[in-house]
Amino acid sequence: MKIYKERDYEAVSKRAASLVANQIKAKPDIVLGLATGTTPIGMYKILVEKYNSGEISFKKVRTVNLDEYRGLSDTDKNSYHYFMNEILFSKVDIDLANTFLPNGMAKDPEKECQAYERLLQSLGGIDLQILGLGENGHIGFNEPGTAFIEKTHLVDLAESTIHANARFFENIDEVPKQAYSMGITSILGAKQILLLVTGESKAEALAKVINGPVNEEVPGSVLQRHWDVTIICDQAAASKLGEV
Ligand code: F6R
């Protein structure tokens, strides 16, 4: 694991955006695995700036998102599809036909999960997977206790995750109780992984991911088994790491 401890959120976003931009330059038709949530917003904003200044193009880039709420359509303001359109897709020259998320409105969850896995394969796998970290150590929506062997699957969200995500909704009852998520096996299939972690509320989870035993109670700990993981965190998130 390569670990970068940055001063603050801004510096984390900058370093992450530079890393992603360099990968896009090296492979213009890169397959990027994308995360939503608060953590990568700063990075996406800087990537849009880099596009506006002519430094990078998304023309050939292909994207697959980690997850999507079940029951929300791409026009629902709380869906991850809507989020991606707003924060990135509508602001760069990406071909929307090359952007993929699980379909929250799929009638048959089982089929949707299988189709998403086939899609990952047909794209030739993920070159660079961007991840955030849940306060409970989740990656994607792989909650504590999820078997490492899982591929894309339908998840019952943990109570703590529903509470953490309620900030985006009018009230907590509106937060979907289920989501589609790439599984740990799908994530570990990526050639390179970039984990972004900011804020004190993630400090304990990050310490377990890096220094703790690898076990399914801390889904992020499985990253210790991947050959190419870069972690970029701020000082607050690193506060329980000791010297790394
Ligand atoms: C989002 C995702 C989640 C988030 C995690 C952290 O696509 O897969 O695992 O990365 O919940 O969320 P934030 O960044 O909002 O703290």
XYZ file of C-alpha atoms and ligand atoms in Angstrom:
260
model
C 0.000 0.000 0.000
C 1.176 3.469 -0.847
C -0.124 5.976 1.704
C -0.170 9.749 1.231
C -1.018 11.808 4.290
C -2.153 15.249 3.154
C -2.874 18.371 5.172
C -6.582 18.665 4.428
C -9.478 17.788 2.137
C -8.306 20.219 -0.549
C -4.856 18.642 -0.727
C -6.360 15.126 -0.839
C -8.608 16.161 -3.739
C -5.679 17.713 -5.602
C -3.432 14.690 -5.305
C -6.247 12.329 -6.241
C -7.191 14.381 -9.294
C -3.554 14.476 -10.460
C -3.258 10.724 -10.122
C -6.480 10.099 -12.068
C -5.595 12.690 -14.723
C -2.193 11.063 -15.264
C -3.848 7.688 -15.737
C -6.290 9.144 -18.276
C -3.366 10.672 -20.179
C -1.518 7.362 -20.145
C -4.579 5.426 -21.324
C -7.242 7.636 -22.945
C -9.784 4.773 -23.084
C -9.200 3.845 -19.439
C -11.953 2.032 -17.528
C -12.487 4.082 -14.377
C -14.373 2.642 -11.427
C -16.147 5.557 -9.775
C -17.454 6.229 -6.287
C -20.073 8.716 -5.171
C -20.474 10.267 -1.715
C -18.929 13.394 -0.268
C -15.269 12.406 -0.279
C -14.548 12.398 -4.050
C -16.515 15.585 -4.858
C -13.425 17.798 -4.593
C -11.487 15.449 -6.862
C -14.266 15.450 -9.478
C -14.346 19.263 -9.406
C -10.612 19.456 -10.090
C -10.926 16.881 -12.891
C -13.576 19.103 -14.499
C -11.154 22.055 -14.207
C -8.440 19.983 -15.851
C -10.853 19.163 -18.660
C -11.807 22.848 -19.043
C -8.174 23.876 -19.275
C -7.552 21.274 -21.998
C -5.270 19.133 -19.855
C -7.408 15.989 -20.165
C -10.239 14.624 -22.280
C -12.854 12.071 -21.317
C -13.815 11.382 -24.933
C -12.750 7.745 -24.825
C -12.959 7.180 -21.072
C -15.307 4.465 -19.862
C -16.763 4.501 -16.358
C -18.447 1.992 -14.098
C -19.865 3.077 -10.776
C -19.599 1.046 -7.627
C -23.183 1.223 -6.569
C -26.716 2.547 -6.893
C -29.718 2.661 -4.592
C -32.439 0.188 -5.392
C -35.689 1.876 -6.385
C -34.213 5.208 -7.501
C -34.145 6.140 -11.192
C -31.431 8.148 -12.926
C -33.642 11.251 -12.774
C -34.164 10.984 -9.022
C -32.064 13.681 -7.354
C -30.877 11.213 -4.710
C -29.749 8.536 -7.137
C -26.061 8.032 -7.726
C -26.710 8.234 -11.446
C -28.077 11.759 -11.015
C -25.111 12.653 -8.800
C -22.617 11.481 -11.434
C -24.407 13.393 -14.195
C -24.377 16.566 -12.116
C -20.853 16.401 -10.759
C -18.956 14.992 -13.729
C -20.659 13.535 -16.809
C -22.559 16.674 -17.876
C -19.457 18.823 -17.368
C -16.938 16.950 -19.523
C -16.804 15.455 -23.027
C -17.546 11.899 -21.930
C -19.788 9.796 -24.172
C -22.766 8.928 -21.950
C -22.983 5.585 -23.744
C -19.679 4.753 -22.036
C -20.917 5.464 -18.508
C -22.417 2.657 -16.483
C -24.141 2.262 -13.132
C -26.328 -0.532 -11.820
C -29.941 0.139 -12.804
C -31.765 1.001 -9.592
C -35.097 0.367 -11.302
C -34.280 -3.143 -12.532
C -37.206 -5.527 -12.096
C -35.083 -8.584 -11.435
C -32.204 -7.860 -9.016
C -30.517 -11.190 -9.649
C -30.384 -10.580 -13.393
C -29.223 -7.001 -12.898
C -26.282 -8.159 -10.767
C -25.266 -10.781 -13.309
C -25.568 -8.280 -16.154
C -23.339 -5.810 -14.285
C -20.651 -8.426 -13.772
C -20.806 -9.335 -17.473
C -20.444 -5.667 -18.284
C -17.277 -5.392 -16.162
C -15.846 -8.344 -18.040
C -16.828 -7.030 -21.451
C -14.993 -3.792 -20.680
C -11.867 -5.821 -19.984
C -11.937 -5.122 -16.248
C -11.420 -1.922 -14.295
C -8.102 -0.122 -14.716
C -8.444 2.230 -11.776
C -11.065 1.894 -9.055
C -11.752 4.920 -6.869
C -13.133 4.162 -3.418
C -14.373 6.042 -0.367
C -14.529 4.474 3.074
C -17.568 4.136 5.313
C -17.285 4.936 9.019
C -17.964 1.253 9.612
C -15.203 0.242 7.195
C -17.448 -0.444 4.210
C -16.244 -0.071 0.645
C -18.877 0.280 -2.031
C -21.906 -0.856 -0.089
C -20.159 -3.936 1.181
C -21.181 -3.682 4.791
C -19.394 -5.431 7.682
C -19.977 -9.155 7.429
C -20.214 -9.230 3.622
C -18.419 -12.277 2.257
C -15.229 -11.359 0.398
C -16.316 -13.760 -2.314
C -19.314 -11.617 -3.321
C -19.531 -10.099 -6.789
C -22.160 -7.479 -7.685
C -25.084 -8.073 -5.340
C -28.132 -6.546 -3.715
C -27.349 -5.263 -0.237
C -29.458 -4.504 2.822
C -27.897 -1.274 4.029
C -26.614 -1.185 7.593
C -28.532 1.069 10.001
C -25.360 3.173 10.456
C -25.060 3.678 6.695
C -28.715 4.712 6.425
C -28.085 7.278 9.164
C -24.839 8.504 7.585
C -26.547 8.964 4.199
C -29.726 10.548 5.569
C -28.034 13.959 5.230
C -28.718 13.851 1.490
C -32.456 13.160 1.906
C -35.399 15.206 3.215
C -35.819 12.758 6.057
C -34.385 9.429 7.086
C -37.464 7.460 5.969
C -36.677 8.379 2.379
C -33.272 6.687 2.432
C -33.565 3.450 0.450
C -32.978 0.340 2.510
C -31.259 -1.567 -0.280
C -28.624 -0.889 -2.892
C -26.788 -2.640 -5.675
C -23.081 -2.815 -5.088
C -20.063 -4.295 -6.729
C -18.790 -6.986 -4.410
C -15.356 -7.305 -2.864
C -14.337 -9.740 -5.601
C -15.424 -7.273 -8.302
C -13.448 -4.488 -6.600
C -10.309 -6.558 -6.085
C -10.368 -7.367 -9.808
C -9.381 -3.762 -10.576
C -5.782 -3.339 -11.716
C -5.257 -0.359 -9.461
C -7.221 0.968 -6.480
C -7.326 4.497 -5.102
C -8.888 4.900 -1.653
C -9.748 8.416 -0.484
C -10.396 9.012 3.195
C -11.015 12.335 4.915
C -12.269 13.503 8.279
C -11.895 12.382 11.857
C -15.020 10.221 11.740
C -13.125 7.833 9.435
C -9.929 7.657 11.542
C -10.774 4.445 13.353
C -11.966 2.693 10.205
C -8.819 3.740 8.324
C -6.555 2.467 11.104
C -8.313 -0.908 10.905
C -8.081 -0.983 7.108
C -4.328 -0.394 7.188
C -3.137 -1.970 10.425
C -5.883 -4.340 11.474
C -6.360 -7.988 10.629
C -7.962 -8.743 7.281
C -11.494 -9.842 8.055
C -15.016 -9.475 6.767
C -16.054 -7.321 9.732
C -13.921 -4.545 8.217
C -14.548 -4.861 4.480
C -11.861 -2.290 3.593
C -9.193 -4.410 5.296
C -9.282 -6.703 2.260
C -7.368 -4.014 0.375
C -4.242 -5.275 2.172
C -4.462 -8.236 -0.211
C -4.439 -6.178 -3.402
C -1.138 -5.570 -5.186
C -1.636 -1.938 -6.172
C -3.480 0.220 -3.643
C -2.904 3.915 -3.105
C -4.493 5.587 -0.094
C -4.775 9.353 0.061
C -6.040 10.661 3.392
C -6.037 13.896 5.340
C -4.464 14.424 8.763
C -7.771 14.021 10.566
C -8.426 10.621 8.998
C -4.828 9.602 9.689
C -4.989 10.625 13.346
C -5.226 7.046 14.622
C -2.581 5.568 12.335
C 0.571 6.433 14.217
C 3.530 6.920 11.913
C 2.986 5.470 8.440
C -20.221 5.473 -2.690
C -19.736 4.341 -1.906
C -19.562 4.420 -0.427
C -18.871 5.699 0.017
C -18.693 5.713 1.533
C -18.117 7.019 2.027
O -20.296 5.144 -4.060
O -19.518 3.310 -2.473
O -18.792 3.304 -0.015
O -17.633 5.812 -0.610
O -19.934 5.512 2.152
O -19.036 8.046 1.777
P -18.668 9.559 1.984
O -17.605 9.889 0.987
O -19.945 10.303 1.691
O -18.209 9.710 3.388
